[in-house]
Amino acid sequence: MTRERLYLFDTTLRDGQQTQGVQFSTPEKIQIAQALDALGIDHIEGGWPGANPTDSAFFDEAPKTRATMTAFGMTKRNGISAENDNVLAAVMNANTPAVCLVGKTHDFHVETALGITLAENIENITRSFAHVTAQGREAIFDAEHFFDGYKSNPAYALEAIKAAYAAGARWIALCDTNGGTLPADVGRIVEDVIAAGIPGDHLGIHTHNDTENAVACSLAAVDAGARQIQGTLNGLGERCGNANLTALIPILLLKEPYASRFDTGVDRDALLSLTRVSRMLDEILNRVPQKQAAFVGSSAFAHKAGLHASAILKDPTTYEHVDPATVGNARIIPMSNQAGQSNLRRRLAEAGLDVAAKDPALVRILERIKDREAQGYSYDTAQASFELLARDELMQMPDFFEVKRYRVTVERRKNKRDQMVSLSEAVVVVKVDGEKKLSVSESMDATGCDRGPVNALAKALAKDLGIYTEIINDMHLVDFKVRITQGGTEAVTRVIIDSEDGQGRRWSTVGVSANIIDASFEALLDAIRWKLIRDVKK
Amino acid sequence: MTRERLYLFDTTLRDGQQTQGVQFSTPEKIQIAQALDALGIDHIEGGWPGANPTDSAFFDEAPKTRATMTAFGMTKRNGISAENDNVLAAVMNANTPAVCLVGKTHDFHVETALGITLAENIENITRSFAHVTAQGREAIFDAEHFFDGYKSNPAYALEAIKAAYAAGARWIALCDTNGGTLPADVGRIVEDVIAAGIPGDHLGIHTHNDTENAVACSLAAVDAGARQIQGTLNGLGERCGNANLTALIPILLLKEPYASRFDTGVDRDALLSLTRVSRMLDEILNRVPQKQAAFVGSSAFAHKAGLHASAILKDPTTYEHVDPATVGNARIIPMSNQAGQSNLRRRLAEAGLDVAAKDPALVRILERIKDREAQGYSYDTAQASFELLARDELMQMPDFFEVKRYRVTVERRKNKRDQMVSLSEAVVVVKVDGEKKLSVSESMDATGCDRGPVNALAKALAKDLGIYTEIINDMHLVDFKVRITQGGTEAVTRVIIDSEDGQGRRWSTVGVSANIIDASFEALLDAIRWKLIRDVKK
């Protein structure tokens, strides 16, 4: 069988931004676009130029991508020419190689939502796509409510998409905008559309997860002949989200009949980064990654049932439909049983700690991790804090210095120019080498902006650690994440700090407390100790 | 068309307990069983008697249910009679009306995992089900790995399930144990099984969500003729979870062709409780409910896009495939920089602010929201802060009091018992009614635990607001969310505070700053002002 090309269209930056509570900044949009491009996505829909400042700014600063950068907008409004529609003009002025315009195909929406005649709507579609293609752009028709429209008035729904196709649209994306169409109907209707004369390799599918069938509906459309899938990373999107590319991509690359039938822009090498890309997006959104997410979730290959765990040890294919490594994920076998302990030993070895299989410290470390996680700690990402905890149990944790006390003050008052300004000041008292050191710092940065109390504490702590001051000189904080979590019954703050040093090392530490300053300070201390373990000459 | 009966089999208490990090107590299992029974589930699989203490205890104390209580176990082991298998005996001794036994149907597993001959496995299945039915129990065969087994050796997979059926099993549950089978294959194979002589009304489907297709696979099996669906509440379960009954139930009751074709034990009245039942389970598990969950998620009917929001106002069916009320959920139209003017006016009206359609203030408010969101603010959830911003633009914001300055100190040092303890102290200076008020508070709570600087600030602020002190007396903070976000180029902290008062009101406010204390303080001030607007007698 000759292999066919299947195209992937990502709308994380447009429809994904419709997720409640999600608001990307321009730098975040750029970072995500670069990740999508590295993955091998064909189209990146960057947003709606003119609709809001961040979207406009993104297209101004948009990174060079191999993927086709696409601007989103809507077909021209009634009663104005495409040339004179300023909303459409703003979209065209983003100068992207591709332009995707949403338009109506459902008679009910034309009359109820737009309040224009069915004929006027067809005319608006035709003129809009003639305009886009005349300017040499690749045109994509986002056929809103197509499936509901087809159910209510098939002739009109087909007339609408044929108008766009005739006017030069390269892709007709059939949208199940409200997410209510089930897979069997999607398949049947896509077959009808192809029978009505629009070739499958010009048809895209855009689904939503309102019945938890967005992935299945996308596959049903491909089975029926559609050749473009629109979706988002981690299934972000309006209401219940869009079709989840993080699930669809591995299905298309690893599962039959798709794996042997289709080529996509994503190859097996890029697939190895899928889990990392998914977690990166969660980091940007400061969301707890969904443990049970298909393929990329931390539980996706976790085998808890006793029968499963023991069979997995004989042969992983007994309970895994794909190898976790192919998507950059890892198998988890609960720490509780024998296999769990070998997991722990592997993780310790990664930190350079070799522990014998029967060492009783293993059980103590597992117990301590369980207790700490019950208090709200999390060691999945905070590998450096995990190492310090283990070293402590293994009596391999040097006490470099002791913090005797600290005090941090945040003051907000009027300045001479009668503006409210704030300033933080931190005093830290440490004992190093039997010597007591007092250090004080404030939170003002070079630009005269107050960076807050944690910044002041970090500076005071680093200011004088005696013989260690030099060593931690090249170390700096690259990220700081705060989450309110449950510690037993009380809500506590979990702070995770990412640090980096001059040798390009990067490590994460965690602190937990009802007091956010204490939690941050604990994570800071771990970060410094981890660095000292590596760089202090023995 | 005559309506057919479709049966729902819940395994939240058995397979659901295989979810990583989930461990139900016996009282929790009883509470969940009662909720499932009230919902109208046909079978409740309570666990594996003898496998662990909680499962055994559950069956001892199992509540009286209209649903058929089911005990789970495995077919008898090789070389022992069913009568003498103590594992099977423990299952039978739970004295449930129904018994579900897992057994092998995949030749590879018989030989690799069990290490017995194919013939021995058939014999074990036959003897086990003869034993269960001889004792007058309803027998269910959990045909493990059936779909993979059928692909590798159809004749043997069929022989195995036919053996159970011939021995009297009422239901043959076809399991896609590793979750790797896609919907099209599930449909095709179920058709083959029926063609091979096992009637559809004796076939169940048990799927997992490893490709995000568990719901679609269940529907494909029903389309092919299967008449029992096995799943869990909120899609709990091993790895990526089981088929999500919380999504399947509304599909079967509300969506075609299922709604007019099938009856289930769940009726439209019970469906009204679905969202509540889903949230109850999350509470038991102390999990944050998934906002984007189909039907029951808090975002499932949240319309963020401006085009959507304005159409929804004209007619909800424009962007909703079902009425949120049918599943006990509610519609949300959040403020966001995608919001159109009609959305804005609706939100203002909800806050008691009637603004004419052409009022220029609308544009100013939208502009200000866009600017603030570019700085890192988010008004999706912080409706109260949105109202204050709008009132300010509309000149309807009374200035109740002015904060002149504040100072908060966090100190950590050794106490008399030589333990490191921390304490925060806040001083706030406000001007109320021309009078200057100094208040000081510390962060110690009733239990002697330090709740941190934000707590101290909140207490100091509430301590003396002159004439307003009484009014804010019944107000307290119920949630506090922090995230680091991008304000322009610099990283800033966004704090969202949920407050509640004695009249049962609940409102959310937002603050943003590079300094987490400032951000929190800003959100606190908004919370108090929103309350004063409502309760101060004009």
PDB file of C-alpha atoms in Angstrom, chain A residues 5 8 41 68 76 150 207 222 320 415 515:
ATOM      1  CA  ARG A   5       0.450  12.240   3.695  1.00  0.00           C
ATOM      2  CA  LEU A   8      -1.400  18.233  11.351  1.00  0.00           C
ATOM      3  CA  ILE A  41       3.516  20.243  12.981  1.00  0.00           C
ATOM      4  CA  THR A  68       3.256  27.244   7.913  1.00  0.00           C
ATOM      5  CA  LYS A  76     -15.847  39.547   5.600  1.00  0.00           C
ATOM      6  CA  TYR A 150     -25.329  19.327   7.456  1.00  0.00           C
ATOM      7  CA  THR A 207     -13.484  18.552  16.779  1.00  0.00           C
ATOM      8  CA  VAL A 222      -9.503  10.244   8.636  1.00  0.00           C
ATOM      9  CA  GLU A 320       1.529  -2.145  27.612  1.00  0.00           C
ATOM     10  CA  ASN A 415       7.516  57.977  47.952  1.00  0.00           C
ATOM     11  CA  ASN A 515       4.117  30.368  55.194  1.00  0.00           C
TER      12      ASN A 515
END
